[in-house]
Amino acid sequence: MPETFEPRNIIVTGGCGFIGSNFVHHVVREHPEVHVTVLDKLTYAGNPENIAGLPEDRVELVVGDICDAELLDRIVPGHDAIVHYAAESHNDNSIADPEPFVQTNVVGTFRLLEACRKHDVRYHHVSTDEVYGDLALDDPARFTEETPYKPSSPYSSSKASSDMLVRAWTRTYGIRSTISNCSNNYGPYQHIEKFIPRQITNIIDGIRPKLYGDGKNVRDWIHTEDHSSAVWTILTKGRIGETYLIGADGEKDNITVLRAILKAMGRPEDDFDWVRDRPGHDRRYAIDSTKLRTELGWQPQHTDFESGLESTIAWYREHEAWWRPAKAATEAKYAKQGQ
Ligand SMILES: NC(=O)c1ccc[n+]([C@@H]2O[C@H](COP(=O)([O-])OP(=O)(O)OC[C@H]3O[C@@H](n4cnc5c(N)ncnc54)[C@H](O)[C@@H]3O)[C@@H](O)[C@H]2O)c1
């Protein structure tokens, strides 16, 4: 299928976070004709080091808030697309303090949609499979684009709300939008509060990793590089007004992932502690990405989980200076929550 949209000058919100920065690297590497303006507030989760070293004539960083309508009015004109990654993204934080989630994820998306409406800019909305709630462990079903929304946490309900705004702005005002809902990402530059990097950095520090609940919760893992190629495919070839699910058939329960990390790091596979489950913890997520694969011809390339995990572990070993400053505060926050 030919590309129907050829962006030259895009805004990537949240481009200093985990998945956004991986997308910026992907675009710089794979699409030399494209200039990227990163718009990022640099919260605790945003780190300008994530895009340091990229060519200055290709990537510009604007530090600012997506909720700032005046700022958007200044920077959006002249761009042909916004790819929206910026969010408060951590479920545990949303349970402790939901307000920033409503502000950034809901109000921020509203501001971006208004800016797209005013300046006639193509919009791609990055969302999560968590909007669909969870599946029972013994249920063979997977999420599809038709699955009803049933979010469980303040985080997932704020993302679900933002998806609804996109649909309404598309239908009511004719915004040229697409939405993607992706499964759990792993890879370099992920904040150490998240499951895989937290376990890796604990093991590096000689701390026994911690596992929530019974460890049977299933997540559908995708390497962040595959997420990036999928978002690019949808941005350039996706049908306007459509939603595409992104997944790489990577279902694994948490205890299997933890044992794989321990094994890859040369530790006994039972060398971890159980901790109390978090409230409302979803049991199983699973994505059926048939629509994206058949309609747009996308395929994941990094489906060997063990090798993806090994390269991720190597990245955290080699980039201790990147994660070390956040480690003590992150563990202190978990300790307060008894996790
Ligand atoms: N992590 C996953 O596995 C996953 C899976 C599917 C979808 N997603 C979605 O992908 C997106 C990125 O997730 P992530 O894990 O990279 O998140 P992250 O927390 O690592 O990064 C979020 C980025 O957004 C920035 N930001 C936060 N509030 C902002 C604001 N008001 N204005 C401007 N910038 C702001 C932060 O500074 C940070 O750089 C989110 O929309 C998330 O819902 C994540």
PDB file of N, CA, C and O in Angstrom, residues 198-261:
ATOM      1  N   ARG A 198      12.751  -1.866  36.826  1.00  0.00           N
ATOM      2  CA  ARG A 198      12.878  -1.873  38.286  1.00  0.00           C
ATOM      3  C   ARG A 198      13.560  -3.177  38.725  1.00  0.00           C
ATOM      4  O   ARG A 198      14.449  -3.176  39.587  1.00  0.00           O
ATOM      5  N   GLN A 199      13.133  -4.289  38.137  1.00  0.00           N
ATOM      6  CA  GLN A 199      13.731  -5.576  38.526  1.00  0.00           C
ATOM      7  C   GLN A 199      15.200  -5.616  38.119  1.00  0.00           C
ATOM      8  O   GLN A 199      16.055  -6.053  38.899  1.00  0.00           O
ATOM      9  N   ILE A 200      15.511  -5.157  36.913  1.00  0.00           N
ATOM     10  CA  ILE A 200      16.906  -5.196  36.432  1.00  0.00           C
ATOM     11  C   ILE A 200      17.794  -4.361  37.353  1.00  0.00           C
ATOM     12  O   ILE A 200      18.864  -4.819  37.796  1.00  0.00           O
ATOM     13  N   THR A 201      17.349  -3.140  37.682  1.00  0.00           N
ATOM     14  CA  THR A 201      18.222  -2.256  38.477  1.00  0.00           C
ATOM     15  C   THR A 201      18.295  -2.726  39.932  1.00  0.00           C
ATOM     16  O   THR A 201      19.323  -2.543  40.585  1.00  0.00           O
ATOM     17  N   ASN A 202      17.238  -3.367  40.431  1.00  0.00           N
ATOM     18  CA  ASN A 202      17.334  -3.961  41.768  1.00  0.00           C
ATOM     19  C   ASN A 202      18.394  -5.063  41.774  1.00  0.00           C
ATOM     20  O   ASN A 202      19.211  -5.143  42.695  1.00  0.00           O
ATOM     21  N   ILE A 203      18.376  -5.895  40.763  1.00  0.00           N
ATOM     22  CA  ILE A 203      19.358  -7.000  40.728  1.00  0.00           C
ATOM     23  C   ILE A 203      20.782  -6.433  40.623  1.00  0.00           C
ATOM     24  O   ILE A 203      21.694  -6.893  41.315  1.00  0.00           O
ATOM     25  N   ILE A 204      20.957  -5.416  39.789  1.00  0.00           N
ATOM     26  CA  ILE A 204      22.289  -4.786  39.690  1.00  0.00           C
ATOM     27  C   ILE A 204      22.724  -4.286  41.070  1.00  0.00           C
ATOM     28  O   ILE A 204      23.891  -4.403  41.455  1.00  0.00           O
ATOM     29  N   ASP A 205      21.766  -3.772  41.854  1.00  0.00           N
ATOM     30  CA  ASP A 205      22.083  -3.213  43.179  1.00  0.00           C
ATOM     31  C   ASP A 205      22.136  -4.274  44.279  1.00  0.00           C
ATOM     32  O   ASP A 205      22.294  -3.932  45.457  1.00  0.00           O
ATOM     33  N   GLY A 206      21.938  -5.534  43.913  1.00  0.00           N
ATOM     34  CA  GLY A 206      21.978  -6.596  44.921  1.00  0.00           C
ATOM     35  C   GLY A 206      20.730  -6.645  45.791  1.00  0.00           C
ATOM     36  O   GLY A 206      20.731  -7.226  46.875  1.00  0.00           O
ATOM     37  N   ILE A 207      19.637  -6.010  45.326  1.00  0.00           N
ATOM     38  CA  ILE A 207      18.366  -6.048  46.066  1.00  0.00           C
ATOM     39  C   ILE A 207      17.509  -7.149  45.445  1.00  0.00           C
ATOM     40  O   ILE A 207      17.462  -7.276  44.210  1.00  0.00           O
ATOM     41  N   ARG A 208      16.837  -7.952  46.297  1.00  0.00           N
ATOM     42  CA  ARG A 208      15.965  -8.991  45.744  1.00  0.00           C
ATOM     43  C   ARG A 208      14.769  -8.331  45.046  1.00  0.00           C
ATOM     44  O   ARG A 208      14.107  -7.474  45.628  1.00  0.00           O
ATOM     45  N   PRO A 209      14.486  -8.722  43.792  1.00  0.00           N
ATOM     46  CA  PRO A 209      13.326  -8.148  43.088  1.00  0.00           C
ATOM     47  C   PRO A 209      12.028  -8.460  43.813  1.00  0.00           C
ATOM     48  O   PRO A 209      11.970  -9.396  44.620  1.00  0.00           O
ATOM     49  N   LYS A 210      10.994  -7.662  43.484  1.00  0.00           N
ATOM     50  CA  LYS A 210       9.695  -7.824  44.149  1.00  0.00           C
ATOM     51  C   LYS A 210       8.623  -8.142  43.122  1.00  0.00           C
ATOM     52  O   LYS A 210       8.590  -7.550  42.044  1.00  0.00           O
ATOM     53  N   LEU A 211       7.750  -9.065  43.495  1.00  0.00           N
ATOM     54  CA  LEU A 211       6.688  -9.479  42.581  1.00  0.00           C
ATOM     55  C   LEU A 211       5.331  -9.253  43.240  1.00  0.00           C
ATOM     56  O   LEU A 211       5.076  -9.731  44.345  1.00  0.00           O
ATOM     57  N   TYR A 212       4.465  -8.544  42.529  1.00  0.00           N
ATOM     58  CA  TYR A 212       3.108  -8.271  43.036  1.00  0.00           C
ATOM     59  C   TYR A 212       2.251  -9.522  43.045  1.00  0.00           C
ATOM     60  O   TYR A 212       2.273 -10.311  42.083  1.00  0.00           O
ATOM     61  N   GLY A 213       1.396  -9.650  44.078  1.00  0.00           N
ATOM     62  CA  GLY A 213       0.319 -10.650  44.087  1.00  0.00           C
ATOM     63  C   GLY A 213       0.832 -12.065  43.900  1.00  0.00           C
ATOM     64  O   GLY A 213       1.792 -12.474  44.531  1.00  0.00           O
ATOM     65  N   ASP A 214       0.187 -12.819  42.984  1.00  0.00           N
ATOM     66  CA  ASP A 214       0.606 -14.210  42.760  1.00  0.00           C
ATOM     67  C   ASP A 214       1.498 -14.350  41.535  1.00  0.00           C
ATOM     68  O   ASP A 214       1.883 -15.469  41.167  1.00  0.00           O
ATOM     69  N   GLY A 215       1.798 -13.216  40.869  1.00  0.00           N
ATOM     70  CA  GLY A 215       2.718 -13.264  39.719  1.00  0.00           C
ATOM     71  C   GLY A 215       2.086 -13.812  38.452  1.00  0.00           C
ATOM     72  O   GLY A 215       2.739 -13.960  37.424  1.00  0.00           O
ATOM     73  N   LYS A 216       0.775 -14.112  38.521  1.00  0.00           N
ATOM     74  CA  LYS A 216       0.146 -14.750  37.346  1.00  0.00           C
ATOM     75  C   LYS A 216      -0.453 -13.737  36.376  1.00  0.00           C
ATOM     76  O   LYS A 216      -0.997 -14.112  35.334  1.00  0.00           O
ATOM     77  N   ASN A 217      -0.418 -12.450  36.743  1.00  0.00           N
ATOM     78  CA  ASN A 217      -0.963 -11.429  35.835  1.00  0.00           C
ATOM     79  C   ASN A 217      -0.205 -11.483  34.505  1.00  0.00           C
ATOM     80  O   ASN A 217       1.018 -11.502  34.489  1.00  0.00           O
ATOM     81  N   VAL A 218      -0.978 -11.463  33.421  1.00  0.00           N
ATOM     82  CA  VAL A 218      -0.366 -11.605  32.093  1.00  0.00           C
ATOM     83  C   VAL A 218      -0.328 -10.255  31.389  1.00  0.00           C
ATOM     84  O   VAL A 218      -1.324  -9.527  31.355  1.00  0.00           O
ATOM     85  N   ARG A 219       0.852  -9.942  30.831  1.00  0.00           N
ATOM     86  CA  ARG A 219       1.006  -8.754  30.008  1.00  0.00           C
ATOM     87  C   ARG A 219       1.462  -9.208  28.622  1.00  0.00           C
ATOM     88  O   ARG A 219       2.143 -10.224  28.484  1.00  0.00           O
ATOM     89  N   ASP A 220       1.112  -8.391  27.614  1.00  0.00           N
ATOM     90  CA  ASP A 220       1.432  -8.738  26.227  1.00  0.00           C
ATOM     91  C   ASP A 220       2.596  -7.840  25.814  1.00  0.00           C
ATOM     92  O   ASP A 220       2.392  -6.683  25.454  1.00  0.00           O
ATOM     93  N   TRP A 221       3.840  -8.354  25.879  1.00  0.00           N
ATOM     94  CA  TRP A 221       5.018  -7.498  25.743  1.00  0.00           C
ATOM     95  C   TRP A 221       5.373  -7.223  24.286  1.00  0.00           C
ATOM     96  O   TRP A 221       5.304  -8.106  23.439  1.00  0.00           O
ATOM     97  N   ILE A 222       5.772  -5.979  24.046  1.00  0.00           N
ATOM     98  CA  ILE A 222       6.241  -5.584  22.709  1.00  0.00           C
ATOM     99  C   ILE A 222       7.492  -4.740  22.894  1.00  0.00           C
ATOM    100  O   ILE A 222       7.553  -3.902  23.815  1.00  0.00           O
ATOM    101  N   HIS A 223       8.481  -4.972  22.031  1.00  0.00           N
ATOM    102  CA  HIS A 223       9.674  -4.122  22.091  1.00  0.00           C
ATOM    103  C   HIS A 223       9.303  -2.735  21.574  1.00  0.00           C
ATOM    104  O   HIS A 223       8.579  -2.601  20.586  1.00  0.00           O
ATOM    105  N   THR A 224       9.809  -1.717  22.250  1.00  0.00           N
ATOM    106  CA  THR A 224       9.413  -0.342  21.912  1.00  0.00           C
ATOM    107  C   THR A 224       9.749   0.024  20.463  1.00  0.00           C
ATOM    108  O   THR A 224       9.079   0.856  19.847  1.00  0.00           O
ATOM    109  N   GLU A 225      10.770  -0.620  19.888  1.00  0.00           N
ATOM    110  CA  GLU A 225      11.120  -0.353  18.491  1.00  0.00           C
ATOM    111  C   GLU A 225       9.972  -0.791  17.564  1.00  0.00           C
ATOM    112  O   GLU A 225       9.683  -0.115  16.568  1.00  0.00           O
ATOM    113  N   ASP A 226       9.321  -1.894  17.902  1.00  0.00           N
ATOM    114  CA  ASP A 226       8.171  -2.334  17.096  1.00  0.00           C
ATOM    115  C   ASP A 226       6.987  -1.374  17.273  1.00  0.00           C
ATOM    116  O   ASP A 226       6.235  -1.129  16.327  1.00  0.00           O
ATOM    117  N   HIS A 227       6.830  -0.830  18.477  1.00  0.00           N
ATOM    118  CA  HIS A 227       5.777   0.175  18.685  1.00  0.00           C
ATOM    119  C   HIS A 227       6.048   1.386  17.776  1.00  0.00           C
ATOM    120  O   HIS A 227       5.149   1.906  17.114  1.00  0.00           O
ATOM    121  N   SER A 228       7.305   1.817  17.729  1.00  0.00           N
ATOM    122  CA  SER A 228       7.652   2.991  16.906  1.00  0.00           C
ATOM    123  C   SER A 228       7.339   2.747  15.436  1.00  0.00           C
ATOM    124  O   SER A 228       6.753   3.614  14.767  1.00  0.00           O
ATOM    125  N   SER A 229       7.728   1.592  14.912  1.00  0.00           N
ATOM    126  CA  SER A 229       7.489   1.345  13.478  1.00  0.00           C
ATOM    127  C   SER A 229       5.978   1.261  13.215  1.00  0.00           C
ATOM    128  O   SER A 229       5.506   1.694  12.156  1.00  0.00           O
ATOM    129  N   ALA A 230       5.232   0.751  14.193  1.00  0.00           N
ATOM    130  CA  ALA A 230       3.773   0.663  14.012  1.00  0.00           C
ATOM    131  C   ALA A 230       3.150   2.058  13.991  1.00  0.00           C
ATOM    132  O   ALA A 230       2.293   2.355  13.146  1.00  0.00           O
ATOM    133  N   VAL A 231       3.591   2.925  14.892  1.00  0.00           N
ATOM    134  CA  VAL A 231       3.025   4.289  14.928  1.00  0.00           C
ATOM    135  C   VAL A 231       3.359   5.013  13.622  1.00  0.00           C
ATOM    136  O   VAL A 231       2.506   5.705  13.038  1.00  0.00           O
ATOM    137  N   TRP A 232       4.583   4.843  13.124  1.00  0.00           N
ATOM    138  CA  TRP A 232       4.936   5.496  11.856  1.00  0.00           C
ATOM    139  C   TRP A 232       4.043   4.981  10.724  1.00  0.00           C
ATOM    140  O   TRP A 232       3.547   5.744   9.890  1.00  0.00           O
ATOM    141  N   THR A 233       3.811   3.675  10.707  1.00  0.00           N
ATOM    142  CA  THR A 233       2.974   3.069   9.670  1.00  0.00           C
ATOM    143  C   THR A 233       1.560   3.651   9.727  1.00  0.00           C
ATOM    144  O   THR A 233       0.967   4.000   8.695  1.00  0.00           O
ATOM    145  N   ILE A 234       1.027   3.778  10.943  1.00  0.00           N
ATOM    146  CA  ILE A 234      -0.346   4.298  11.077  1.00  0.00           C
ATOM    147  C   ILE A 234      -0.390   5.783  10.702  1.00  0.00           C
ATOM    148  O   ILE A 234      -1.303   6.240  10.020  1.00  0.00           O
ATOM    149  N   LEU A 235       0.636   6.530  11.121  1.00  0.00           N
ATOM    150  CA  LEU A 235       0.675   7.960  10.791  1.00  0.00           C
ATOM    151  C   LEU A 235       0.675   8.177   9.279  1.00  0.00           C
ATOM    152  O   LEU A 235       0.012   9.076   8.765  1.00  0.00           O
ATOM    153  N   THR A 236       1.415   7.354   8.572  1.00  0.00           N
ATOM    154  CA  THR A 236       1.594   7.600   7.133  1.00  0.00           C
ATOM    155  C   THR A 236       0.599   6.843   6.257  1.00  0.00           C
ATOM    156  O   THR A 236       0.286   7.288   5.160  1.00  0.00           O
ATOM    157  N   LYS A 237       0.121   5.679   6.730  1.00  0.00           N
ATOM    158  CA  LYS A 237      -0.755   4.872   5.874  1.00  0.00           C
ATOM    159  C   LYS A 237      -2.146   4.650   6.464  1.00  0.00           C
ATOM    160  O   LYS A 237      -3.024   4.112   5.788  1.00  0.00           O
ATOM    161  N   GLY A 238      -2.332   4.989   7.742  1.00  0.00           N
ATOM    162  CA  GLY A 238      -3.595   4.677   8.409  1.00  0.00           C
ATOM    163  C   GLY A 238      -4.757   5.469   7.834  1.00  0.00           C
ATOM    164  O   GLY A 238      -4.586   6.593   7.355  1.00  0.00           O
ATOM    165  N   ARG A 239      -5.930   4.867   7.916  1.00  0.00           N
ATOM    166  CA  ARG A 239      -7.126   5.569   7.458  1.00  0.00           C
ATOM    167  C   ARG A 239      -7.586   6.545   8.522  1.00  0.00           C
ATOM    168  O   ARG A 239      -7.669   6.194   9.704  1.00  0.00           O
ATOM    169  N   ILE A 240      -7.903   7.764   8.093  1.00  0.00           N
ATOM    170  CA  ILE A 240      -8.322   8.810   9.029  1.00  0.00           C
ATOM    171  C   ILE A 240      -9.583   8.374   9.773  1.00  0.00           C
ATOM    172  O   ILE A 240     -10.498   7.806   9.183  1.00  0.00           O
ATOM    173  N   GLY A 241      -9.581   8.633  11.088  1.00  0.00           N
ATOM    174  CA  GLY A 241     -10.741   8.293  11.919  1.00  0.00           C
ATOM    175  C   GLY A 241     -10.688   6.877  12.465  1.00  0.00           C
ATOM    176  O   GLY A 241     -11.580   6.479  13.216  1.00  0.00           O
ATOM    177  N   GLU A 242      -9.632   6.116  12.103  1.00  0.00           N
ATOM    178  CA  GLU A 242      -9.583   4.704  12.521  1.00  0.00           C
ATOM    179  C   GLU A 242      -8.719   4.512  13.769  1.00  0.00           C
ATOM    180  O   GLU A 242      -7.806   5.301  14.049  1.00  0.00           O
ATOM    181  N   THR A 243      -9.017   3.423  14.456  1.00  0.00           N
ATOM    182  CA  THR A 243      -8.205   2.954  15.585  1.00  0.00           C
ATOM    183  C   THR A 243      -7.493   1.675  15.167  1.00  0.00           C
ATOM    184  O   THR A 243      -8.089   0.825  14.494  1.00  0.00           O
ATOM    185  N   TYR A 244      -6.215   1.557  15.554  1.00  0.00           N
ATOM    186  CA  TYR A 244      -5.453   0.330  15.282  1.00  0.00           C
ATOM    187  C   TYR A 244      -4.840  -0.172  16.580  1.00  0.00           C
ATOM    188  O   TYR A 244      -4.202   0.605  17.307  1.00  0.00           O
ATOM    189  N   LEU A 245      -5.006  -1.448  16.855  1.00  0.00           N
ATOM    190  CA  LEU A 245      -4.344  -2.059  18.007  1.00  0.00           C
ATOM    191  C   LEU A 245      -2.939  -2.511  17.612  1.00  0.00           C
ATOM    192  O   LEU A 245      -2.755  -3.084  16.524  1.00  0.00           O
ATOM    193  N   ILE A 246      -1.984  -2.255  18.515  1.00  0.00           N
ATOM    194  CA  ILE A 246      -0.592  -2.637  18.244  1.00  0.00           C
ATOM    195  C   ILE A 246      -0.175  -3.693  19.261  1.00  0.00           C
ATOM    196  O   ILE A 246      -0.226  -3.447  20.480  1.00  0.00           O
ATOM    197  N   GLY A 247       0.259  -4.837  18.771  1.00  0.00           N
ATOM    198  CA  GLY A 247       0.741  -5.901  19.662  1.00  0.00           C
ATOM    199  C   GLY A 247       1.599  -6.864  18.872  1.00  0.00           C
ATOM    200  O   GLY A 247       1.530  -6.912  17.636  1.00  0.00           O
ATOM    201  N   ALA A 248       2.423  -7.622  19.599  1.00  0.00           N
ATOM    202  CA  ALA A 248       3.387  -8.506  18.928  1.00  0.00           C
ATOM    203  C   ALA A 248       3.288  -9.947  19.427  1.00  0.00           C
ATOM    204  O   ALA A 248       4.276 -10.683  19.397  1.00  0.00           O
ATOM    205  N   ASP A 249       2.102 -10.347  19.888  1.00  0.00           N
ATOM    206  CA  ASP A 249       1.882 -11.721  20.372  1.00  0.00           C
ATOM    207  C   ASP A 249       2.892 -12.098  21.458  1.00  0.00           C
ATOM    208  O   ASP A 249       3.497 -13.174  21.417  1.00  0.00           O
ATOM    209  N   GLY A 250       3.063 -11.201  22.420  1.00  0.00           N
ATOM    210  CA  GLY A 250       4.097 -11.418  23.441  1.00  0.00           C
ATOM    211  C   GLY A 250       3.552 -11.679  24.832  1.00  0.00           C
ATOM    212  O   GLY A 250       4.122 -11.215  25.819  1.00  0.00           O
ATOM    213  N   GLU A 251       2.459 -12.456  24.916  1.00  0.00           N
ATOM    214  CA  GLU A 251       1.840 -12.698  26.238  1.00  0.00           C
ATOM    215  C   GLU A 251       2.737 -13.506  27.171  1.00  0.00           C
ATOM    216  O   GLU A 251       3.213 -14.583  26.792  1.00  0.00           O
ATOM    217  N   LYS A 252       2.954 -12.939  28.371  1.00  0.00           N
ATOM    218  CA  LYS A 252       3.742 -13.661  29.383  1.00  0.00           C
ATOM    219  C   LYS A 252       3.240 -13.237  30.754  1.00  0.00           C
ATOM    220  O   LYS A 252       2.909 -12.068  30.953  1.00  0.00           O
ATOM    221  N   ASP A 253       3.231 -14.205  31.711  1.00  0.00           N
ATOM    222  CA  ASP A 253       2.860 -13.760  33.054  1.00  0.00           C
ATOM    223  C   ASP A 253       4.088 -13.169  33.753  1.00  0.00           C
ATOM    224  O   ASP A 253       5.240 -13.386  33.344  1.00  0.00           O
ATOM    225  N   ASN A 254       3.806 -12.362  34.805  1.00  0.00           N
ATOM    226  CA  ASN A 254       4.879 -11.595  35.435  1.00  0.00           C
ATOM    227  C   ASN A 254       5.957 -12.479  36.036  1.00  0.00           C
ATOM    228  O   ASN A 254       7.143 -12.131  36.009  1.00  0.00           O
ATOM    229  N   ILE A 255       5.556 -13.624  36.561  1.00  0.00           N
ATOM    230  CA  ILE A 255       6.569 -14.483  37.189  1.00  0.00           C
ATOM    231  C   ILE A 255       7.514 -15.056  36.121  1.00  0.00           C
ATOM    232  O   ILE A 255       8.725 -15.186  36.348  1.00  0.00           O
ATOM    233  N   THR A 256       6.995 -15.319  34.938  1.00  0.00           N
ATOM    234  CA  THR A 256       7.850 -15.808  33.841  1.00  0.00           C
ATOM    235  C   THR A 256       8.838 -14.728  33.421  1.00  0.00           C
ATOM    236  O   THR A 256      10.020 -15.000  33.181  1.00  0.00           O
ATOM    237  N   VAL A 257       8.356 -13.489  33.352  1.00  0.00           N
ATOM    238  CA  VAL A 257       9.251 -12.386  32.967  1.00  0.00           C
ATOM    239  C   VAL A 257      10.337 -12.209  34.024  1.00  0.00           C
ATOM    240  O   VAL A 257      11.527 -12.090  33.697  1.00  0.00           O
ATOM    241  N   LEU A 258       9.926 -12.237  35.294  1.00  0.00           N
ATOM    242  CA  LEU A 258      10.912 -12.041  36.364  1.00  0.00           C
ATOM    243  C   LEU A 258      11.951 -13.168  36.364  1.00  0.00           C
ATOM    244  O   LEU A 258      13.152 -12.930  36.494  1.00  0.00           O
ATOM    245  N   ARG A 259      11.483 -14.399  36.188  1.00  0.00           N
ATOM    246  CA  ARG A 259      12.445 -15.526  36.156  1.00  0.00           C
ATOM    247  C   ARG A 259      13.399 -15.391  34.968  1.00  0.00           C
ATOM    248  O   ARG A 259      14.591 -15.701  35.082  1.00  0.00           O
ATOM    249  N   ALA A 260      12.881 -14.909  33.831  1.00  0.00           N
ATOM    250  CA  ALA A 260      13.742 -14.726  32.652  1.00  0.00           C
ATOM    251  C   ALA A 260      14.810 -13.665  32.920  1.00  0.00           C
ATOM    252  O   ALA A 260      15.973 -13.811  32.508  1.00  0.00           O
ATOM    253  N   ILE A 261      14.415 -12.601  33.646  1.00  0.00           N
ATOM    254  CA  ILE A 261      15.397 -11.548  33.977  1.00  0.00           C
ATOM    255  C   ILE A 261      16.459 -12.126  34.916  1.00  0.00           C
ATOM    256  O   ILE A 261      17.669 -11.944  34.699  1.00  0.00           O
TER     257      ILE A 261
END
